Amino acid sequence: MSVLVFAENWDGKFKKSTFEAVSYAGEIAKKISTTVSAIVIGNVSDDDLKSLGKYGAAKVLNVKNDRLNTLVPQAYTSIIAEAAQKEAATVLVFSHTYSGKNIAGRVAARLKAGLVAGATALPSNTSPFTVRKKCFSGKGLTDVAVTSDIKVLSLTPNAFGVIAGDGSASVETFTPAIKDSDFRTTVKEVKKTSGKIALTEAELVVSAGRGMKGPENWGMIEDLANALGAATACSKPVADIGWRPHHEHVGQTGITIGPNLYIAIGISGAIQHLAGVSSSKTIVAVNIDPEAPFFKAADYGVVGDAFEVVPKLLEAVKKFKAH
Amino acid sequence: MKFLVCISNVPDTTTKISFVDGKALNTAGVQFVINPYDEIALTRALELKEALGGTVTVINVGGAGTEPTLRKALAIGADDAIRVNAEPVDAYQVAAQIAGVVKTNQYDVILTGRESIDYNSGQVAGMLGELLEIPSISVATKLDINGTEATIEREIDGGKEVLTTTLPFVASAQKGMSEPRIPNMRGIMSARTKPLQVVEPSGDAKLTSSLLYELPPAKQACKMIAPDKMDELVGLLHNEAKVI
């Protein structure tokens, strides 16, 4: 018996969401009195592989194969399913990132395992195995019982946190059976958004809406985000008009996020927008309209013109960072 | 070319959610619609059919109450509809039911939405791919087909990826793939007479069940800060909220 975590890497490096998934797997392993094995596909250094021990992994299975440097869902599914069998895994943990979403369902179907996609907490009960997740785009919560022998969970980034200790994992080279028929997709090009913080796993997010009056005014939003080390986001109308790219749209029909801090500037707070951001730990709303619905969902509110408030906020953040 | 588009029947995005005794969604006064991402998938399937020829079938796993949603998909332009007569329980059960239909009636391209806006799992496409042993590509923002090969752009963590895959395949649609169409009067009239086939479910494949529903905890009252006191706001974010 074990808990198997798919430890994602990007170009050979782990990000916070991977450490979070390993930490989460470690706490589940304690609950069911077993250990954590991590499966890593890609060229990650031995030191980095061992470092997963700090977060609770006892063993790391590493698959190195140049054909697997980009995500091939069918091949990854075969590998993870074989690793699950080898480690006699009863629980599998993924990050609820784009990659995790791409393969968790395939793996669950392969193993005939019940899946809780977007888990937000540790299992509240292990019999029946019950895990909480958001539903209705964050407007509700539900406790899902998994009735199959094997359980698959994908963890929402920022929902659990990282637990770091001082362990070191043993590293084992894993050579799974790989079939040519698993490679029916071929990646032709990867377009990286370099230098930017990925919205899906950002801890701090600065977001703006129609109150900014036009795309030419986004410079001050980016300056504020840069000063804070935050990702930028936007409301639906702004993405629809084309002021900002679609991948920045947060809300019920955009990306659902749960950062530590969400600063909403010039966004009124329609129910669809709030659905996508309401699980943020702290919300700051800046709006010229004192009746804007966002003030009901926010922790801190500023009634004022974005063009006056944002420069002052930027100045205050810079002053704070300088200390 | 045969397209199959999987349709979820979900509460309209403006719905204020509440639950009945923590056991189920309170559906009183709730308007159900085609899941917005499924509408994107449907539109792209229609555009490709117009360019390449073929048929677009829509499928839904649900009770008779979901038929107006399927009729709307027919009004938008789908040729025919299938309803698997079972209440949807989880992603695996829905995928298994759809896979059961596909196994007896082959399709070249199967599209779903990126996720449904009710349970937000986004897993039906991957599960369908696995159950049918065909490629699955999630969160696709572009889809083009040339002969027996498709070129797809999909979102990845920190960027985008362009890939090719062979037919048949399943992909989940993200914003950008197409702009949803609004049904016109001719479409609405013709939708009434288009075939809507009801098939009985095959087996009981459910692996999870929702035991309890709750609303998120209520927020404390918002603390208002004067617009010229931004140092105070930054201080609160650091000392009180501890987020910076």
Coordinates of C-alpha atoms in Angstrom, one line a residue:
Chain A
M1 CA 0.0 0.0 0.0
S2 CA 1.2 3.5 -0.7
V3 CA 0.2 7.0 -1.8
L4 CA 1.6 7.8 -5.3
V5 CA 2.0 11.4 -6.3
F6 CA 2.6 12.6 -9.8
A7 CA 5.3 15.2 -9.2
E8 CA 5.1 17.5 -12.2
N9 CA 8.2 19.3 -13.4
W10 CA 8.5 22.1 -16.0
D11 CA 11.8 21.9 -18.0
G12 CA 13.4 19.8 -15.2
K13 CA 12.3 22.0 -12.3
F14 CA 9.6 21.6 -9.7
K15 CA 7.3 24.4 -8.8
K16 CA 5.4 25.2 -5.6
S17 CA 2.3 23.3 -6.7
T18 CA 4.4 20.1 -6.9
F19 CA 5.8 20.6 -3.4
E20 CA 2.2 21.2 -2.3
A21 CA 0.9 18.0 -3.9
V22 CA 3.7 16.0 -2.3
S23 CA 3.0 17.6 1.1
Y24 CA -0.7 16.8 0.7
A25 CA 0.2 13.2 -0.2
G26 CA 2.4 13.0 2.8
E27 CA -0.4 14.0 5.2
I28 CA -2.8 11.5 3.5
A29 CA -0.1 8.8 3.9
K30 CA 0.0 9.6 7.7
K31 CA -3.7 9.2 7.9
I32 CA -3.7 5.8 6.3
S33 CA -0.4 4.7 7.9
T34 CA 1.6 4.3 4.7
T35 CA 4.4 6.0 2.8
V36 CA 4.6 8.3 -0.3
S37 CA 6.2 7.4 -3.6
A38 CA 6.6 10.1 -6.2
I39 CA 6.7 9.5 -10.0
V40 CA 8.7 12.1 -11.9
I41 CA 8.8 12.0 -15.7
G42 CA 11.6 14.1 -17.2
N43 CA 15.1 15.2 -16.8
V44 CA 15.3 16.4 -13.2
S45 CA 18.6 16.5 -11.3
D46 CA 19.2 13.9 -8.7
D47 CA 19.5 16.6 -6.0
D48 CA 16.1 18.0 -6.9
L49 CA 14.6 14.5 -7.0
K50 CA 15.9 13.8 -3.5
S51 CA 14.6 17.1 -2.3
L52 CA 11.0 15.7 -2.6
G53 CA 11.9 13.9 0.6
K54 CA 11.7 17.3 2.4
Y55 CA 8.0 17.4 1.6
G56 CA 7.2 13.8 2.6
A57 CA 8.2 11.5 -0.3
A58 CA 10.1 8.4 0.8
K59 CA 10.8 7.2 -2.7
V60 CA 11.0 8.8 -6.1
L61 CA 10.6 6.8 -9.3
N62 CA 12.2 8.7 -12.2
V63 CA 11.5 8.1 -15.8
K64 CA 14.0 9.7 -18.2
N65 CA 13.1 9.4 -21.9
D66 CA 13.4 12.1 -24.5
R67 CA 10.0 11.1 -26.1
L68 CA 8.4 12.1 -22.8
N69 CA 9.7 15.6 -22.5
T70 CA 6.3 17.0 -23.5
L71 CA 3.1 15.8 -22.0
V72 CA 1.7 12.8 -24.0
P73 CA -1.5 11.9 -22.1
Q74 CA -1.7 8.3 -23.2
A75 CA 1.9 7.5 -22.5
Y76 CA 1.9 9.3 -19.2
T77 CA -1.2 7.3 -18.3
S78 CA 0.4 4.0 -19.0
I79 CA 3.5 5.0 -17.0
I80 CA 1.6 6.3 -14.0
A81 CA -0.7 3.2 -14.0
E82 CA 2.3 0.9 -14.1
A83 CA 4.0 2.9 -11.2
A84 CA 0.7 2.7 -9.2
Q85 CA 0.7 -1.1 -9.7
K86 CA 4.4 -1.4 -8.7
E87 CA 3.9 0.7 -5.6
A88 CA 0.5 -0.9 -4.7
A89 CA -0.9 2.6 -4.6
T90 CA -4.4 3.0 -3.0
V91 CA -4.4 6.8 -3.4
L92 CA -3.0 8.8 -6.3
V93 CA -2.4 12.5 -6.0
F94 CA -2.1 15.0 -8.9
S95 CA -1.9 18.8 -9.0
H96 CA -5.1 20.3 -10.5
T97 CA -3.0 22.2 -13.0
Y98 CA -3.4 22.0 -16.8
S99 CA -1.1 19.0 -16.9
G100 CA -2.8 17.3 -14.0
K101 CA -6.2 17.9 -15.5
N102 CA -5.0 16.4 -18.8
I103 CA -4.1 13.1 -17.3
A104 CA -5.8 12.5 -13.9
G105 CA -9.1 11.5 -15.6
R106 CA -7.3 9.1 -18.0
V107 CA -5.4 7.5 -15.1
A108 CA -8.6 7.2 -13.0
A109 CA -10.4 5.6 -15.9
R110 CA -7.5 3.2 -16.5
L111 CA -7.5 2.1 -12.9
K112 CA -11.3 2.2 -12.5
A113 CA -10.7 4.6 -9.7
G114 CA -13.1 7.2 -8.3
L115 CA -11.7 10.7 -8.9
V116 CA -12.1 13.9 -6.9
A117 CA -10.9 16.7 -9.2
G118 CA -10.0 19.9 -7.6
A119 CA -9.8 18.7 -4.0
T120 CA -9.4 21.6 -1.5
A121 CA -8.7 19.7 1.8
L122 CA -7.4 16.5 3.3
P123 CA -9.8 13.6 3.4
S124 CA -12.2 14.3 6.3
N125 CA -12.8 10.6 6.7
T126 CA -11.1 7.5 5.3
S127 CA -14.0 5.2 5.5
P128 CA -15.8 6.1 3.4
F129 CA -12.9 8.0 1.8
T130 CA -14.4 11.5 1.8
V131 CA -12.8 14.6 0.2
R132 CA -14.0 18.2 0.0
K133 CA -14.0 20.1 -3.3
K134 CA -15.6 23.2 -4.7
C135 CA -18.7 23.0 -6.9
F136 CA -20.7 25.5 -9.0
S137 CA -17.5 27.4 -9.7
G138 CA -16.8 28.1 -6.1
K139 CA -20.4 29.1 -5.2
G140 CA -20.7 25.8 -3.2
L141 CA -18.7 23.1 -1.5
T142 CA -19.3 19.4 -1.6
D143 CA -17.9 16.4 0.3
V144 CA -17.3 13.6 -2.2
A145 CA -17.1 10.0 -1.1
V146 CA -15.0 7.7 -3.2
T147 CA -16.2 4.1 -3.2
S148 CA -13.6 2.4 -5.4
D149 CA -10.6 0.6 -4.0
I150 CA -8.2 3.0 -5.6
K151 CA -8.8 6.8 -5.2
V152 CA -7.5 9.5 -7.4
L153 CA -7.3 13.1 -6.2
S154 CA -6.2 16.3 -7.9
L155 CA -5.3 19.1 -5.5
T156 CA -6.3 22.7 -6.3
P157 CA -3.1 24.9 -6.2
N158 CA -2.8 27.1 -3.1
A159 CA -5.6 25.2 -1.3
F160 CA -3.4 23.2 1.0
G161 CA 0.0 24.8 1.4
V162 CA 3.5 23.4 1.5
I163 CA 4.8 21.5 4.5
A164 CA 8.6 21.3 4.5
G165 CA 10.8 19.1 6.7
D166 CA 14.3 17.8 6.4
G167 CA 13.9 14.3 4.8
S168 CA 15.6 13.0 1.7
A169 CA 13.9 10.6 -0.7
S170 CA 15.6 7.6 -2.2
V171 CA 15.7 7.8 -6.0
E172 CA 15.1 4.9 -8.3
T173 CA 15.2 4.8 -12.1
F174 CA 11.9 3.5 -13.4
T175 CA 11.7 1.9 -16.9
P176 CA 8.1 1.3 -17.7
A177 CA 6.9 -0.5 -20.8
I178 CA 6.2 2.2 -23.4
K179 CA 4.2 1.4 -26.5
D180 CA 4.4 3.2 -29.8
S181 CA 0.6 3.2 -30.0
D182 CA 0.7 5.6 -26.9
F183 CA 2.3 8.3 -29.1
R184 CA -0.6 9.4 -31.4
T185 CA -0.1 13.0 -30.5
T186 CA 3.0 15.0 -31.5
V187 CA 3.9 18.3 -30.0
K188 CA 5.0 20.7 -32.8
E189 CA 5.6 23.9 -30.9
V190 CA 5.6 25.2 -27.4
K191 CA 4.9 28.9 -26.9
K192 CA 6.0 29.9 -23.4
T193 CA 4.8 33.0 -21.7
S194 CA 8.2 33.8 -20.5
G195 CA 9.0 35.9 -17.4
K196 CA 5.4 36.0 -16.3
I197 CA 3.9 34.4 -13.2
A198 CA 1.4 31.8 -14.2
L199 CA -2.1 32.8 -13.1
T200 CA -3.2 29.3 -12.1
E201 CA -0.7 29.0 -9.3
A202 CA 0.0 32.7 -8.4
E203 CA -0.2 33.5 -4.7
L204 CA -0.9 37.2 -5.5
V205 CA -3.1 38.5 -8.3
V206 CA -3.8 42.0 -9.5
S207 CA -6.9 42.1 -11.7
A208 CA -8.7 44.9 -13.4
G209 CA -11.9 45.5 -15.3
R210 CA -13.8 48.0 -17.4
G211 CA -13.1 50.7 -14.9
M212 CA -9.6 50.9 -16.5
K213 CA -11.4 52.5 -19.6
G214 CA -9.0 51.0 -22.2
P215 CA -6.1 48.7 -22.8
E216 CA -3.7 51.6 -23.0
N217 CA -4.2 52.1 -19.2
W218 CA -3.0 48.6 -18.2
G219 CA 0.6 49.8 -17.6
M220 CA -0.2 50.9 -14.1
I221 CA -1.9 47.4 -13.4
E222 CA 1.3 45.7 -14.6
D223 CA 3.5 48.0 -12.6
L224 CA 1.5 47.2 -9.4
A225 CA 1.7 43.5 -10.2
N226 CA 5.4 43.7 -10.8
A227 CA 6.0 45.6 -7.5
L228 CA 4.0 42.9 -5.6
G229 CA 5.4 39.9 -7.6
A230 CA 1.8 39.2 -8.6
A231 CA 0.2 37.8 -11.8
T232 CA -2.3 39.9 -13.7
A233 CA -5.9 39.0 -14.5
C234 CA -9.0 40.6 -15.8
S235 CA -12.8 40.4 -15.9
K236 CA -14.8 38.8 -18.7
P237 CA -16.0 42.0 -20.5
V238 CA -12.4 43.1 -20.8
A239 CA -11.3 39.8 -22.3
D240 CA -14.3 39.8 -24.6
I241 CA -13.6 43.3 -25.9
G242 CA -10.0 42.2 -26.5
W243 CA -8.3 44.6 -24.1
R244 CA -6.6 41.6 -22.5
P245 CA -6.0 38.0 -23.6
H246 CA -8.6 35.3 -22.8
H247 CA -6.1 33.4 -20.6
E248 CA -6.2 36.2 -18.1
H249 CA -10.0 36.0 -17.7
V250 CA -10.9 34.9 -14.2
G251 CA -14.5 34.1 -13.3
Q252 CA -17.1 31.3 -13.7
T253 CA -16.5 31.0 -17.4
G254 CA -12.8 31.8 -17.1
I255 CA -10.2 30.5 -14.7
T256 CA -11.1 29.8 -11.2
I257 CA -8.4 30.9 -8.8
G258 CA -7.7 30.9 -5.1
P259 CA -4.6 33.1 -4.4
N260 CA -3.6 34.5 -1.0
L261 CA -4.4 38.0 -2.2
Y262 CA -6.7 39.1 -5.0
I263 CA -6.8 42.8 -5.8
A264 CA -9.8 43.8 -8.0
I265 CA -9.5 47.2 -9.6
G266 CA -12.5 48.7 -11.5
I267 CA -14.4 45.4 -11.4
S268 CA -18.0 45.7 -10.1
G269 CA -18.2 42.1 -8.9
A270 CA -20.9 40.4 -10.9
I271 CA -21.9 36.9 -9.5
Q272 CA -20.0 35.2 -12.4
H273 CA -16.8 37.0 -11.6
L274 CA -17.1 36.4 -7.8
A275 CA -17.7 32.7 -8.5
G276 CA -14.2 32.4 -9.9
V277 CA -12.3 34.3 -7.2
S278 CA -14.3 33.9 -4.0
S279 CA -12.0 31.3 -2.6
S280 CA -9.1 33.9 -2.5
K281 CA -7.9 34.2 1.1
T282 CA -7.9 38.0 1.0
I283 CA -9.8 40.2 -1.4
V284 CA -9.2 43.9 -1.9
A285 CA -11.7 45.8 -4.1
V286 CA -11.1 49.2 -5.6
N287 CA -14.1 50.8 -7.2
I288 CA -15.5 54.3 -7.8
D289 CA -19.0 53.0 -7.0
P290 CA -19.6 52.6 -3.3
E291 CA -22.5 50.3 -4.1
A292 CA -20.4 47.9 -6.2
P293 CA -21.2 44.3 -5.2
F294 CA -17.5 43.5 -4.8
F295 CA -17.5 45.3 -1.5
K296 CA -19.8 42.6 -0.1
A297 CA -17.2 39.9 -1.0
A298 CA -14.1 41.8 -0.2
D299 CA -12.0 42.0 3.0
Y300 CA -10.7 45.5 2.3
G301 CA -12.4 48.1 0.1
V302 CA -11.3 51.4 -1.3
V303 CA -14.0 53.7 -2.9
G304 CA -12.1 55.8 -5.4
D305 CA -11.0 56.4 -8.9
A306 CA -8.6 53.7 -10.1
F307 CA -6.5 56.3 -11.8
E308 CA -5.9 58.0 -8.5
V309 CA -5.8 55.0 -6.2
V310 CA -3.5 52.7 -8.1
P311 CA -0.5 55.1 -8.3
K312 CA -0.9 55.7 -4.6
L313 CA -1.1 52.0 -3.9
L314 CA 1.9 51.4 -6.1
E315 CA 3.9 54.0 -4.2
A316 CA 2.9 52.5 -0.8
V317 CA 3.9 49.0 -2.0
K318 CA 7.3 50.2 -3.3
K319 CA 7.9 52.0 0.1
F320 CA 6.9 48.8 1.9
K321 CA 9.2 46.6 -0.3
A322 CA 12.1 49.1 0.2
H323 CA 12.1 48.4 4.0
Chain B
M1 CA -17.0 13.4 -41.0
K2 CA -19.0 12.5 -37.9
F3 CA -18.8 14.9 -34.9
L4 CA -20.1 14.1 -31.4
V5 CA -20.4 17.0 -29.0
C6 CA -21.1 16.2 -25.3
I7 CA -23.5 18.6 -23.7
S8 CA -24.0 19.3 -20.0
N9 CA -27.2 20.8 -18.6
V10 CA -26.1 23.3 -16.0
P11 CA -27.6 26.2 -14.0
D12 CA -27.3 29.6 -15.8
T13 CA -24.2 31.5 -14.7
T14 CA -26.3 34.2 -12.9
T15 CA -27.8 31.5 -10.6
K16 CA -27.5 32.2 -6.9
I17 CA -26.7 28.7 -5.5
S18 CA -28.5 27.2 -2.5
F19 CA -29.0 23.6 -1.3
V20 CA -31.9 21.6 0.0
D21 CA -30.9 20.1 3.4
G22 CA -27.3 19.9 2.3
K23 CA -28.3 17.0 0.0
A24 CA -29.0 18.6 -3.4
L25 CA -29.1 21.8 -5.4
N26 CA -32.2 23.9 -4.8
T27 CA -33.5 24.0 -8.4
A28 CA -36.5 26.2 -7.6
G29 CA -36.4 29.1 -10.1
V30 CA -33.1 28.0 -11.6
Q31 CA -32.8 28.2 -15.4
F32 CA -30.7 25.4 -16.9
V33 CA -28.6 26.1 -20.0
I34 CA -26.0 24.4 -22.2
N35 CA -22.7 24.5 -20.4
P36 CA -20.9 27.5 -21.8
Y37 CA -17.8 25.6 -22.8
D38 CA -19.9 22.9 -24.5
E39 CA -21.5 25.7 -26.6
I40 CA -18.0 26.6 -27.8
A41 CA -17.3 23.0 -28.7
L42 CA -20.7 22.7 -30.5
T43 CA -20.0 25.9 -32.6
R44 CA -16.5 24.6 -33.6
A45 CA -18.0 21.3 -34.6
L46 CA -20.6 23.1 -36.8
E47 CA -18.0 25.3 -38.4
L48 CA -15.9 22.2 -39.3
K49 CA -18.9 20.4 -40.6
E50 CA -19.7 23.3 -42.8
A51 CA -16.2 23.3 -44.2
L52 CA -15.6 19.5 -44.4
G53 CA -19.1 18.0 -44.6
G54 CA -20.6 15.4 -42.3
T55 CA -22.9 15.5 -39.3
V56 CA -23.0 16.9 -35.8
T57 CA -24.6 14.8 -33.1
V58 CA -25.1 16.1 -29.5
I59 CA -25.3 13.8 -26.5
N60 CA -26.3 14.3 -22.9
V61 CA -26.5 12.0 -19.9
G62 CA -29.6 13.1 -18.1
G63 CA -33.3 12.8 -17.3
A64 CA -36.1 14.0 -19.5
G65 CA -35.8 17.4 -18.0
T66 CA -32.6 18.1 -20.0
E67 CA -34.4 17.8 -23.3
P68 CA -35.0 21.6 -23.7
T69 CA -31.2 22.0 -23.5
L70 CA -30.7 19.4 -26.2
R71 CA -33.3 21.1 -28.4
K72 CA -31.4 24.3 -28.0
A73 CA -28.3 22.6 -29.3
L74 CA -30.4 21.3 -32.3
A75 CA -31.7 24.9 -32.8
I76 CA -28.1 26.2 -32.9
G77 CA -27.4 23.7 -35.7
A78 CA -26.8 20.1 -34.5
D79 CA -28.3 17.5 -36.8
D80 CA -29.5 15.1 -34.2
A81 CA -29.4 14.4 -30.4
I82 CA -29.0 11.5 -28.1
R83 CA -30.1 11.4 -24.5
V84 CA -28.8 8.7 -22.2
N85 CA -31.6 8.2 -19.8
A86 CA -29.7 8.4 -16.5
E87 CA -29.1 11.0 -13.9
P88 CA -25.5 12.2 -14.1
V89 CA -23.6 11.2 -10.9
D90 CA -19.9 11.6 -11.6
A91 CA -17.5 12.2 -14.5
Y92 CA -16.7 8.5 -14.8
Q93 CA -20.3 7.4 -15.0
V94 CA -21.0 10.1 -17.6
A95 CA -17.9 9.1 -19.6
A96 CA -18.8 5.4 -19.4
Q97 CA -22.3 6.1 -20.7
I98 CA -21.1 8.2 -23.6
A99 CA -18.3 5.6 -24.4
G100 CA -21.1 3.0 -24.5
V101 CA -22.9 4.9 -27.2
V102 CA -19.7 5.7 -29.2
K103 CA -18.7 2.0 -29.2
T104 CA -21.8 1.2 -31.2
N105 CA -21.8 4.3 -33.4
Q106 CA -18.3 5.4 -34.3
Y107 CA -17.4 9.2 -34.4
D108 CA -14.3 10.8 -35.9
V109 CA -14.2 13.8 -33.6
I110 CA -15.6 13.9 -30.0
L111 CA -15.7 17.3 -28.3
T112 CA -16.6 18.3 -24.8
G113 CA -16.3 21.6 -22.9
R114 CA -13.2 22.3 -20.9
E115 CA -15.3 21.6 -17.8
S116 CA -18.9 21.9 -16.7
I117 CA -19.6 25.0 -14.6
D118 CA -21.5 22.9 -12.0
Y119 CA -18.9 20.3 -10.8
N120 CA -15.9 21.9 -12.6
S121 CA -13.9 18.6 -12.8
G122 CA -13.0 18.8 -16.5
Q123 CA -12.3 15.0 -16.6
V124 CA -14.9 13.6 -19.0
A125 CA -12.7 14.2 -22.1
G126 CA -9.7 12.3 -20.6
M127 CA -11.9 9.5 -19.3
L128 CA -13.6 9.1 -22.6
G129 CA -10.2 9.0 -24.4
E130 CA -9.1 6.2 -22.1
L131 CA -12.3 4.2 -22.3
L132 CA -12.3 4.4 -26.1
E133 CA -8.5 4.1 -26.3
I134 CA -8.1 7.2 -28.4
P135 CA -6.0 10.4 -27.8
S136 CA -7.5 13.0 -25.5
I137 CA -6.4 16.7 -25.5
S138 CA -7.7 19.0 -22.9
V139 CA -8.2 22.8 -22.8
A140 CA -7.9 23.3 -26.6
T141 CA -8.1 26.8 -27.8
K142 CA -7.8 26.0 -31.6
L143 CA -8.8 23.0 -33.6
D144 CA -8.3 22.5 -37.3
I145 CA -8.7 19.2 -39.3
N146 CA -6.8 18.2 -42.4
G147 CA -7.7 14.8 -43.7
T148 CA -7.1 12.3 -41.0
E149 CA -5.0 14.6 -38.9
A150 CA -6.0 17.4 -36.5
T151 CA -3.9 20.4 -35.4
I152 CA -4.7 21.6 -31.9
E153 CA -3.5 24.4 -29.8
R154 CA -4.0 23.8 -26.1
E155 CA -3.2 25.7 -22.9
I156 CA -0.4 24.4 -20.7
D157 CA 1.0 25.6 -17.5
G158 CA 2.9 28.8 -18.5
G159 CA 2.0 29.0 -22.1
K160 CA 0.5 27.2 -25.1
E161 CA 1.4 24.1 -27.1
V162 CA 0.6 23.2 -30.7
L163 CA 0.2 19.5 -31.4
T164 CA -1.1 17.2 -34.0
T165 CA -3.1 14.0 -33.5
T166 CA -4.7 11.4 -35.6
L167 CA -8.5 10.8 -35.9
P168 CA -10.5 9.7 -34.0
F169 CA -9.7 11.8 -30.9
V170 CA -11.5 13.6 -28.1
A171 CA -10.7 17.2 -27.1
S172 CA -12.1 19.6 -24.6
A173 CA -12.9 23.1 -25.7
Q174 CA -11.6 26.3 -24.1
K175 CA -12.5 29.9 -24.9
G176 CA -11.0 31.0 -28.2
M177 CA -11.9 27.9 -30.2
S178 CA -15.0 29.6 -31.5
E179 CA -17.6 32.2 -30.7
P180 CA -20.9 30.6 -29.6
R181 CA -23.9 31.1 -32.0
I182 CA -27.3 32.3 -31.0
P183 CA -30.1 30.2 -32.5
N184 CA -32.2 32.0 -35.1
M185 CA -36.0 31.5 -35.7
R186 CA -35.4 29.0 -38.5
G187 CA -33.2 27.0 -36.3
I188 CA -35.7 27.0 -33.4
M189 CA -38.5 25.9 -35.7
S190 CA -36.4 23.1 -37.3
A191 CA -35.1 21.9 -33.9
R192 CA -38.6 20.6 -33.1
T193 CA -38.6 18.1 -35.8
K194 CA -34.9 16.9 -35.6
P195 CA -34.4 13.4 -34.2
L196 CA -33.8 13.1 -30.4
Q197 CA -33.1 9.5 -29.6
V198 CA -33.4 8.3 -26.0
V199 CA -31.2 5.3 -25.1
E200 CA -31.2 3.4 -21.8
P201 CA -28.0 3.4 -19.7
S202 CA -25.6 0.5 -19.8
G203 CA -24.6 -0.8 -16.4
D204 CA -24.0 1.2 -13.2
A205 CA -20.5 2.7 -13.3
K206 CA -20.5 5.2 -10.5
L207 CA -17.4 5.4 -8.4
T208 CA -18.1 8.5 -6.2
S209 CA -21.1 10.2 -4.6
S210 CA -21.6 13.7 -3.1
L211 CA -22.5 13.2 0.6
L212 CA -23.0 16.8 1.5
Y213 CA -23.3 20.3 0.0
E214 CA -22.6 23.5 1.8
L215 CA -22.2 27.2 1.0
P216 CA -18.7 28.7 1.5
P217 CA -18.4 30.4 4.9
A218 CA -19.7 34.0 5.0
K219 CA -17.2 36.8 4.7
Q220 CA -16.6 39.3 7.6
A221 CA -17.7 42.9 6.8
C222 CA -15.4 44.7 4.4
K223 CA -13.0 47.1 6.0
M224 CA -13.1 50.4 4.1
I225 CA -9.9 52.3 3.6
A226 CA -9.8 56.0 2.5
P227 CA -8.3 56.3 -1.0
D228 CA -5.5 58.5 0.2
K229 CA -4.5 56.0 2.9
M230 CA -2.8 53.4 0.8
D231 CA 0.1 53.0 3.3
E232 CA -2.6 51.9 5.8
L233 CA -3.9 49.3 3.3
V234 CA -0.4 47.9 2.7
G235 CA 0.1 47.7 6.5
L236 CA -3.1 45.8 6.9
L237 CA -2.2 43.4 4.1
H238 CA 1.1 42.7 5.8
N239 CA 0.3 42.7 9.5
E240 CA -3.4 41.7 9.7
A241 CA -4.0 39.6 6.6
K242 CA -0.4 38.4 6.4
V243 CA -0.5 38.0 2.6
I244 CA 2.4 40.3 1.6

